[in-house]
C-alpha positions as a printed Julia matrix, in Angstrom:
114×3 Matrix{Float64}:
   0.0    0.0     0.0
   1.25   3.49   -0.85
   0.4    6.8     0.74
   1.2   10.28   -0.6
  -0.41  13.08    1.39
   0.45  16.35    3.09
  -1.52  18.43    5.6
  -0.67  22.03    6.48
  -2.29  24.74    8.59
  -0.89  28.14    7.77
  -1.44  31.7     6.61
  -1.21  33.0     3.06
   1.79  35.26    2.54
   0.24  36.95   -0.52
  -3.01  36.99   -2.49
  -3.92  33.88   -4.49
  -2.99  33.97   -8.2
  -5.82  32.58  -10.35
  -5.09  31.51  -13.93
  -7.66  30.35  -16.47
  -6.7   28.32  -19.54
  -8.27  28.78  -22.94
 -10.06  25.48  -22.35
 -11.8   26.96  -19.3
  -9.95  25.08  -16.56
  -8.66  27.02  -13.56
  -5.38  26.86  -11.66
  -4.68  28.74   -8.44
  -1.32  29.23   -6.76
  -0.76  30.57   -3.25
   2.03  30.55   -0.71
   1.53  29.72    2.96
   3.67  30.13    6.05
   3.51  27.23    8.5
   4.8   27.89   12.02
   6.33  25.23   14.27
   7.32  25.5    17.92
   9.02  23.08   20.28
  10.61  23.13   23.7
   9.41  24.99   26.79
  10.2   28.15   28.69
  13.55  29.7    27.81
  14.38  26.66   25.63
  11.38  27.27   23.36
  12.31  27.37   19.66
  10.22  28.51   16.71
  10.53  28.05   12.97
   8.51  29.08    9.92
   8.43  27.04    6.71
   7.02  28.33    3.43
   5.17  26.22    0.87
   3.75  26.98   -2.59
   0.37  25.33   -3.05
  -1.32  24.64   -6.4
  -4.97  23.77   -6.94
  -7.19  23.12   -9.95
 -10.83  23.33  -11.03
 -13.51  24.4    -8.55
 -11.03  24.34   -5.64
  -8.88  26.85   -7.55
 -11.87  29.06   -8.43
 -12.87  29.31   -4.77
  -9.31  29.93   -3.61
  -8.99  32.78   -6.13
 -12.28  34.28   -4.95
 -11.87  34.0    -1.18
  -8.2   33.63   -0.19
  -6.11  36.77    0.18
  -2.94  37.58    2.07
  -3.33  36.69    5.74
  -6.06  34.07    5.26
  -5.65  31.05    7.52
  -6.25  27.67    5.86
  -6.04  23.94    6.38
  -4.75  22.37    3.17
  -4.61  18.67    2.38
  -3.37  17.08   -0.8
  -0.69  15.14   -2.61
   2.96  15.8    -3.4
   4.25  15.59   -6.98
   7.84  15.63   -8.13
   8.49  17.8   -11.17
  11.2   17.81  -13.82
  11.82  20.67  -16.26
  14.49  22.22  -18.44
  15.98  25.58  -17.46
  18.91  27.21  -19.24
  19.74  23.88  -20.89
  19.87  21.99  -17.58
  17.41  19.54  -16.08
  15.93  20.91  -12.85
  13.83  19.08  -10.28
  11.21  20.39   -7.88
   8.28  19.46   -5.69
   4.67  20.55   -6.12
   2.08  20.52   -3.34
  -1.31  19.91   -5.01
  -4.33  20.85   -2.86
  -7.2   18.39   -2.96
  -9.03  19.96   -0.01
  -8.9   23.46    1.45
 -10.72  24.41    4.66
 -11.11  28.16    5.16
 -10.3   28.88    8.81
 -10.13  32.7     8.63
 -10.49  34.37    5.24
  -9.3   37.74    4.05
 -10.51  38.67    0.57
  -7.87  39.19   -2.1
  -7.13  42.82   -2.85
  -9.78  44.23   -5.16
 -12.32  41.55   -4.24
 -15.02  41.31   -1.61
 -15.08  37.97    0.2
């Protein structure tokens, strides 16, 4: 049995970018900051990780409509490895594809009312 899933709770660091293809499908991209803390008292440590999240279809449409900078979300999905050519070299990356987004505290994107 295989399992490929991520779960993050974090805040958007900028407004969602919504892109529509000529075929009518939607793709949304947003970045989230995920805070971690460990230890106690004076030994307490904190760290923030940043992740770029992609979504498609109706999930993307809603993210573009309702998720602006500062929105708090729970995101669940799958991880995909990518491979592409850049400046004649093969580059590798990792995509986080949202399959579920729960809106915990929304802030409308600039120029929109949410």
